[in-house]
Tab-separated table of C-alpha atoms in Angstrom:
chain	number	residue	atom	x	y	z
A	1	UNK	CA	-113.498	42.657	171.889
A	2	UNK	CA	-114.671	44.203	174.673
A	3	UNK	CA	-117.900	45.763	175.900
A	4	UNK	CA	-117.403	49.452	175.548
A	5	UNK	CA	-115.789	48.923	172.359
A	6	UNK	CA	-116.598	51.710	168.857
A	7	UNK	CA	-118.427	48.284	168.188
A	8	UNK	CA	-119.077	45.031	169.597
A	9	UNK	CA	-120.890	42.467	167.913
A	10	UNK	CA	-123.428	40.663	171.288
A	11	UNK	CA	-126.471	37.998	171.479
A	12	UNK	CA	-128.069	37.952	174.851
A	13	UNK	CA	-128.973	34.352	176.975
A	14	UNK	CA	-131.967	34.305	180.212
A	15	UNK	CA	-130.212	33.518	183.298
A	16	UNK	CA	-132.402	30.799	184.935
A	17	UNK	CA	-133.197	29.445	188.376
A	18	UNK	CA	-132.872	30.831	191.642
A	19	UNK	CA	-130.089	33.663	192.615
A	20	UNK	CA	-129.645	33.362	196.801
A	21	UNK	CA	-131.807	36.380	198.003
A	22	UNK	CA	-129.334	37.365	200.779
A	23	UNK	CA	-125.962	39.124	199.295
A	24	UNK	CA	-126.320	37.916	195.682
A	25	UNK	CA	-122.779	39.808	195.544
A	26	UNK	CA	-120.991	38.099	198.102
A	27	UNK	CA	-122.166	35.164	196.907
A	28	UNK	CA	-121.211	35.348	193.094
A	29	UNK	CA	-117.957	37.347	193.973
A	30	UNK	CA	-117.314	33.619	195.767
A	31	UNK	CA	-118.813	31.300	193.019
A	32	UNK	CA	-116.269	33.782	190.401
A	33	UNK	CA	-113.685	33.475	192.412
A	34	UNK	CA	-114.013	29.563	192.913
A	35	UNK	CA	-114.135	29.671	189.067
A	36	UNK	CA	-110.837	33.010	188.188
A	37	UNK	CA	-108.511	31.704	186.002
A	38	UNK	CA	-105.162	30.076	186.454
A	39	UNK	CA	-102.598	31.291	183.861
A	40	UNK	CA	-100.267	28.344	182.695
A	41	UNK	CA	-97.060	30.714	181.771
A	42	UNK	CA	-94.880	28.254	183.544
A	43	UNK	CA	-96.154	25.116	182.792
A	44	UNK	CA	-96.390	23.343	179.628
A	45	UNK	CA	-100.767	22.546	179.506
A	46	UNK	CA	-102.491	23.994	176.974
A	47	UNK	CA	-105.412	25.237	177.540
A	48	UNK	CA	-107.127	27.576	180.606
A	49	UNK	CA	-110.456	28.349	181.182
A	50	UNK	CA	-112.136	31.379	183.365
A	51	UNK	CA	-113.741	34.637	184.442
A	52	UNK	CA	-111.696	37.198	185.122
A	53	UNK	CA	-112.454	40.835	186.123
A	54	UNK	CA	-113.658	43.506	183.779
A	55	UNK	CA	-111.412	46.090	184.288
A	56	UNK	CA	-108.014	44.527	184.618
A	57	UNK	CA	-107.976	40.857	182.067
A	58	UNK	CA	-105.013	39.705	185.128
A	59	UNK	CA	-106.567	40.166	188.595
A	60	UNK	CA	-109.504	36.980	189.114
A	61	UNK	CA	-110.329	37.623	192.410
A	62	UNK	CA	-113.398	39.580	192.351
A	63	UNK	CA	-112.317	39.908	196.247
A	64	UNK	CA	-114.689	42.733	197.034
A	65	UNK	CA	-117.989	43.675	194.500
A	66	UNK	CA	-116.870	46.301	193.223
A	67	UNK	CA	-114.276	44.536	190.797
A	68	UNK	CA	-117.180	43.055	189.291
A	69	UNK	CA	-120.859	45.219	190.598
A	70	UNK	CA	-122.308	48.072	188.947
A	71	UNK	CA	-125.377	49.504	190.095
A	72	UNK	CA	-127.447	46.178	189.511
A	73	UNK	CA	-124.988	44.575	187.005
A	74	UNK	CA	-122.965	42.021	187.630
A	75	UNK	CA	-119.915	42.852	184.623
A	76	UNK	CA	-116.902	39.931	184.760
A	77	UNK	CA	-114.889	38.517	181.528
A	78	UNK	CA	-114.497	35.533	180.285
A	79	UNK	CA	-110.785	34.633	179.323
A	80	UNK	CA	-109.256	30.873	177.830
A	81	UNK	CA	-105.450	31.874	177.334
A	82	UNK	CA	-104.624	28.719	174.618
A	83	UNK	CA	-100.975	27.349	173.067
A	84	UNK	CA	-101.526	26.141	169.560
A	85	UNK	CA	-98.643	24.385	168.073
A	86	UNK	CA	-98.052	25.281	163.794
A	87	UNK	CA	-98.481	22.088	162.245
A	88	UNK	CA	-95.981	22.560	160.233
A	89	UNK	CA	-93.579	23.144	162.259
A	90	UNK	CA	-94.529	20.178	164.613
A	91	UNK	CA	-93.914	17.957	161.983
A	92	UNK	CA	-90.496	19.115	160.964
A	93	UNK	CA	-89.464	18.368	164.157
A	94	UNK	CA	-90.986	14.642	165.081
A	95	UNK	CA	-89.140	14.577	161.275
A	96	UNK	CA	-85.883	15.152	162.566
A	97	UNK	CA	-86.519	13.280	166.130
A	98	UNK	CA	-87.610	9.714	163.890
A	99	UNK	CA	-83.891	10.188	161.880
A	100	UNK	CA	-82.236	10.946	165.241
A	101	UNK	CA	-84.015	7.802	166.761
A	102	UNK	CA	-83.082	5.656	163.543
A	103	UNK	CA	-79.297	7.411	163.708
A	104	UNK	CA	-79.055	5.627	167.210
A	105	UNK	CA	-80.541	2.245	166.200
A	106	UNK	CA	-78.999	1.264	163.419
A	107	UNK	CA	-80.916	-1.964	163.570
A	108	UNK	CA	-84.281	-0.230	162.749
A	109	UNK	CA	-85.230	1.094	158.659
A	110	UNK	CA	-87.942	2.449	160.396
A	111	UNK	CA	-88.869	4.135	163.996
A	112	UNK	CA	-91.691	1.878	165.783
A	113	UNK	CA	-95.377	2.513	165.705
A	114	UNK	CA	-95.837	2.507	169.596
A	115	UNK	CA	-92.395	4.636	169.706
A	116	UNK	CA	-93.431	7.523	167.423
A	117	UNK	CA	-96.651	7.565	169.923
A	118	UNK	CA	-94.596	8.301	172.277
A	119	UNK	CA	-91.844	10.670	170.536
A	120	UNK	CA	-94.595	12.897	169.368
A	121	UNK	CA	-95.728	12.640	172.961
A	122	UNK	CA	-92.586	13.920	174.633
A	123	UNK	CA	-92.187	16.636	171.053
A	124	UNK	CA	-96.124	17.836	172.124
A	125	UNK	CA	-94.707	18.272	175.583
A	126	UNK	CA	-92.031	20.335	174.695
A	127	UNK	CA	-92.635	22.476	172.037
A	128	UNK	CA	-95.871	23.847	174.576
A	129	UNK	CA	-93.744	24.125	176.999
A	130	UNK	CA	-91.869	26.871	174.491
A	131	UNK	CA	-94.634	28.584	173.028
A	132	UNK	CA	-96.992	30.892	174.888
A	133	UNK	CA	-100.146	31.186	175.687
A	134	UNK	CA	-102.779	33.202	173.221
A	135	UNK	CA	-105.339	34.756	175.349
A	136	UNK	CA	-108.696	36.342	174.204
A	137	UNK	CA	-111.576	37.968	176.131
A	138	UNK	CA	-114.614	38.284	176.001
A	139	UNK	CA	-116.905	40.692	178.417
A	140	UNK	CA	-119.760	39.751	179.997
A	141	UNK	CA	-123.071	41.347	181.458
A	142	UNK	CA	-125.192	40.137	184.509
A	143	UNK	CA	-128.133	42.676	184.903
A	144	UNK	CA	-129.458	40.455	187.611
A	145	UNK	CA	-132.689	42.447	187.391
A	146	UNK	CA	-133.623	41.010	184.545
A	147	UNK	CA	-132.413	38.044	185.194
A	148	UNK	CA	-130.039	39.075	181.308
A	149	UNK	CA	-126.258	38.045	180.149
A	150	UNK	CA	-125.030	40.165	177.714
A	151	UNK	CA	-121.983	38.458	176.087
A	152	UNK	CA	-119.623	39.698	173.597
A	153	UNK	CA	-119.680	36.861	170.838
A	154	UNK	CA	-121.590	36.104	168.593
A	155	UNK	CA	-120.004	32.594	167.807
A	156	UNK	CA	-121.321	29.386	168.757
A	157	UNK	CA	-118.761	27.416	170.333
A	158	UNK	CA	-117.694	30.349	172.206
A	159	UNK	CA	-121.032	30.371	173.139
A	160	UNK	CA	-121.908	27.587	174.091
A	161	UNK	CA	-118.141	27.329	175.998
A	162	UNK	CA	-119.844	30.814	177.652
A	163	UNK	CA	-123.248	28.200	179.219
A	164	UNK	CA	-121.234	25.291	179.796
A	165	UNK	CA	-118.937	27.745	182.517
A	166	UNK	CA	-122.021	29.605	183.555
A	167	UNK	CA	-123.288	26.705	184.765
A	168	UNK	CA	-120.241	25.222	186.254
A	169	UNK	CA	-119.915	28.263	188.532
A	170	UNK	CA	-122.945	29.315	189.194
A	171	UNK	CA	-124.741	26.685	190.520
A	172	UNK	CA	-128.396	25.738	189.998
A	173	UNK	CA	-128.548	28.697	186.794
A	174	UNK	CA	-127.956	28.015	183.552
A	175	UNK	CA	-127.795	29.725	180.469
A	176	UNK	CA	-130.717	30.010	177.646
A	177	UNK	CA	-129.927	31.954	174.623
A	178	UNK	CA	-132.757	34.236	173.168
A	179	UNK	CA	-134.097	32.728	170.126
A	180	UNK	CA	-136.002	35.140	167.769
A	181	UNK	CA	-139.295	33.322	169.070
A	182	UNK	CA	-138.567	34.498	172.866
A	183	UNK	CA	-137.978	37.799	171.808
A	184	UNK	CA	-140.787	38.091	169.611
A	185	UNK	CA	-143.368	37.219	173.144
A	186	UNK	CA	-141.034	39.697	174.563
A	187	UNK	CA	-141.793	42.376	173.741
A	188	UNK	CA	-144.832	42.593	171.889
A	189	UNK	CA	-147.826	43.526	172.754
A	190	UNK	CA	-150.119	41.800	175.448
A	191	UNK	CA	-153.047	41.438	173.029
A	192	UNK	CA	-150.729	39.708	170.027
A	193	UNK	CA	-149.037	37.301	172.237
A	194	UNK	CA	-152.271	34.878	170.821
A	195	UNK	CA	-151.499	34.938	167.654
A	196	UNK	CA	-147.917	35.565	167.584
A	197	UNK	CA	-148.123	31.646	169.776
A	198	UNK	CA	-150.612	30.799	166.930
A	199	UNK	CA	-147.883	31.601	163.833
A	200	UNK	CA	-144.913	29.256	165.916
A	201	UNK	CA	-144.066	26.844	163.676
A	202	UNK	CA	-141.645	24.770	166.088
A	203	UNK	CA	-143.162	21.280	167.572
A	204	UNK	CA	-141.326	21.550	170.962
A	205	UNK	CA	-141.145	24.199	173.209
A	206	UNK	CA	-136.724	23.418	172.853
A	207	UNK	CA	-134.510	26.452	172.211
A	208	UNK	CA	-132.798	24.594	169.541
A	209	UNK	CA	-136.584	23.923	167.878
A	210	UNK	CA	-138.063	27.003	168.252
A	211	UNK	CA	-135.272	28.792	167.061
A	212	UNK	CA	-134.812	26.450	164.121
A	213	UNK	CA	-138.787	26.694	162.898
A	214	UNK	CA	-138.536	31.067	163.491
A	215	UNK	CA	-136.222	32.129	161.124
A	216	UNK	CA	-138.838	33.661	159.470
A	217	UNK	CA	-139.492	35.698	162.645
A	218	UNK	CA	-136.421	37.553	162.174
A	219	UNK	CA	-136.877	37.725	158.263
A	220	UNK	CA	-140.204	39.703	158.363
A	221	UNK	CA	-138.976	41.777	160.937
A	222	UNK	CA	-135.988	42.890	158.909
A	223	UNK	CA	-139.239	43.529	155.687
A	224	UNK	CA	-140.571	46.098	157.788
A	225	UNK	CA	-138.728	47.427	159.101
A	226	UNK	CA	-137.583	48.030	155.515
A	227	UNK	CA	-141.182	48.792	154.420
A	228	UNK	CA	-141.181	51.393	156.817
A	229	UNK	CA	-137.723	52.994	155.556
A	230	UNK	CA	-139.432	53.483	151.965
A	231	UNK	CA	-142.609	54.411	152.951
A	232	UNK	CA	-143.328	56.062	156.514
A	233	UNK	CA	-141.311	58.570	158.371
A	234	UNK	CA	-139.326	55.899	160.763
A	235	UNK	CA	-140.463	57.466	163.938
A	236	UNK	CA	-141.022	55.486	166.660
A	237	UNK	CA	-142.085	56.062	170.382
A	238	UNK	CA	-139.634	54.291	173.025
A	239	UNK	CA	-142.166	51.559	174.199
A	240	UNK	CA	-139.534	49.371	176.770
A	241	UNK	CA	-138.091	49.933	180.116
A	242	UNK	CA	-134.982	51.329	180.101
A	243	UNK	CA	-132.880	54.397	180.579
A	244	UNK	CA	-135.200	56.754	177.754
A	245	UNK	CA	-137.676	57.922	179.386
A	246	UNK	CA	-140.728	56.192	177.895
A	247	UNK	CA	-142.792	58.451	174.847
A	248	UNK	CA	-139.308	59.576	174.075
A	249	UNK	CA	-139.480	60.043	169.547
A	250	UNK	CA	-136.691	57.868	168.494
A	251	UNK	CA	-135.929	57.015	164.452
A	252	UNK	CA	-134.736	53.699	163.119
A	253	UNK	CA	-134.070	52.815	159.499
A	254	UNK	CA	-132.244	50.374	157.254
A	255	UNK	CA	-129.528	51.408	154.712
A	256	UNK	CA	-125.914	51.254	154.390
A	257	UNK	CA	-126.164	47.564	153.496
A	258	UNK	CA	-128.630	44.852	152.737
A	259	UNK	CA	-127.903	40.723	152.436
A	260	UNK	CA	-131.449	39.380	150.492
A	261	UNK	CA	-131.119	35.599	149.578
A	262	UNK	CA	-133.708	32.681	147.826
A	263	UNK	CA	-134.403	29.975	145.419
A	264	UNK	CA	-133.444	32.419	142.223
A	265	UNK	CA	-132.459	29.198	140.682
A	266	UNK	CA	-132.632	25.427	140.177
A	267	UNK	CA	-128.533	25.533	141.389
A	268	UNK	CA	-129.001	26.838	144.325
A	269	UNK	CA	-129.744	30.004	147.078
A	270	UNK	CA	-129.281	33.105	145.110
A	271	UNK	CA	-127.737	35.940	146.827
A	272	UNK	CA	-127.658	39.692	146.166
A	273	UNK	CA	-125.637	41.980	148.432
A	274	UNK	CA	-126.940	46.232	147.718
A	275	UNK	CA	-124.302	48.180	149.222
A	276	UNK	CA	-124.060	52.212	149.788
A	277	UNK	CA	-126.512	54.920	150.655
A	278	UNK	CA	-130.232	53.617	149.499
A	279	UNK	CA	-132.432	56.757	148.096
A	280	UNK	CA	-134.787	54.203	146.615
A	281	UNK	CA	-133.710	50.813	147.578
A	282	UNK	CA	-134.781	50.044	143.362
A	283	UNK	CA	-131.975	46.911	143.863
A	284	UNK	CA	-133.915	45.394	147.059
A	285	UNK	CA	-137.853	46.052	145.527
A	286	UNK	CA	-136.135	44.310	142.984
A	287	UNK	CA	-135.049	41.186	143.907
A	288	UNK	CA	-138.239	41.587	146.979
A	289	UNK	CA	-140.334	41.381	144.272
A	290	UNK	CA	-137.819	37.742	142.580
A	291	UNK	CA	-139.205	36.360	146.579
A	292	UNK	CA	-136.056	37.079	147.717
A	293	UNK	CA	-136.248	37.108	152.057
A	294	UNK	CA	-133.649	39.986	153.525
A	295	UNK	CA	-131.325	37.827	155.372
A	296	UNK	CA	-128.363	40.895	156.465
A	297	UNK	CA	-128.820	44.646	157.014
A	298	UNK	CA	-127.856	47.529	158.989
A	299	UNK	CA	-130.122	49.667	161.193
A	300	UNK	CA	-129.559	52.927	162.269
A	301	UNK	CA	-131.286	53.847	165.682
A	302	UNK	CA	-131.258	57.948	165.853
A	303	UNK	CA	-131.785	59.769	169.305
A	304	UNK	CA	-130.889	63.609	168.924
A	305	UNK	CA	-127.480	63.823	168.341
A	306	UNK	CA	-126.819	60.541	168.828
A	307	UNK	CA	-126.698	57.483	166.073
A	308	UNK	CA	-125.783	54.124	166.526
A	309	UNK	CA	-126.158	51.529	164.041
A	310	UNK	CA	-126.718	48.017	164.337
A	311	UNK	CA	-125.866	44.958	161.609
A	312	UNK	CA	-128.691	43.061	162.898
A	313	UNK	CA	-129.406	39.369	161.383
A	314	UNK	CA	-132.047	38.188	160.299
A	315	UNK	CA	-132.489	34.506	161.172
A	316	UNK	CA	-130.299	34.882	164.945
A	317	UNK	CA	-131.938	37.380	165.156
A	318	UNK	CA	-128.466	38.993	166.744
């Protein structure tokens, strides 16, 4: 799913480390090219991972800054090509190979273990050579001024792949996931940071611990938004740096879909999904009164004639 699609899933990372102070685009282009994608179509290799250009996933040369630089943003794509053999097909071919071996060696009642492993490896390589690799693409946007990377995937395993590839490519830099607590510290007023630090439930400063221990933050944020949606005009001023003018008004509210969860019975977690446009949120109110928390919701953002929808998951906060 591309970053320019009408619907896109994104998560963000903070770039940690010191970037080169001189000619950053030239350095980045060289590093991207060094770790660029190399095709495996003409080989029997199973896997290939590397960077490709944002505008053309067939190109990985990054020969000029315009191939990836947009103002102070670097945009490029992580590509993974992978060959997969259907298990049923492989088993069928292996049975035929074993039958052929036994027919050629009537003294054997079964294929010896070592020979069977040899047949499996030979067959795997032969079938892989006939199988086209399936490409997967994930866009990356690196804000070099804010040291912020936006990645077009919510998958934990693909996120780990990005972190590993980024670290190998850009020596001295690494990616740290932006967890709910870090996001909170980044956006709250200075006067509230001490209170947020006091509310921090993590016992260490490790990202995993900060994420797991402070999952309540996203749920509380959704609860606050729901309260505002039910009781206020849902109008807010722009208060963060960006393309919008500070102080400009926009509207934000929850609607269409709300997922609540909580320990509702002895059998385990009970979930309540509320779908469709809501007038009074009666089902949501009832679920909240029974002790459930909002885990997911669709957040609407309106500014003049523009409308955006964000499906926000409370616990991971993306």
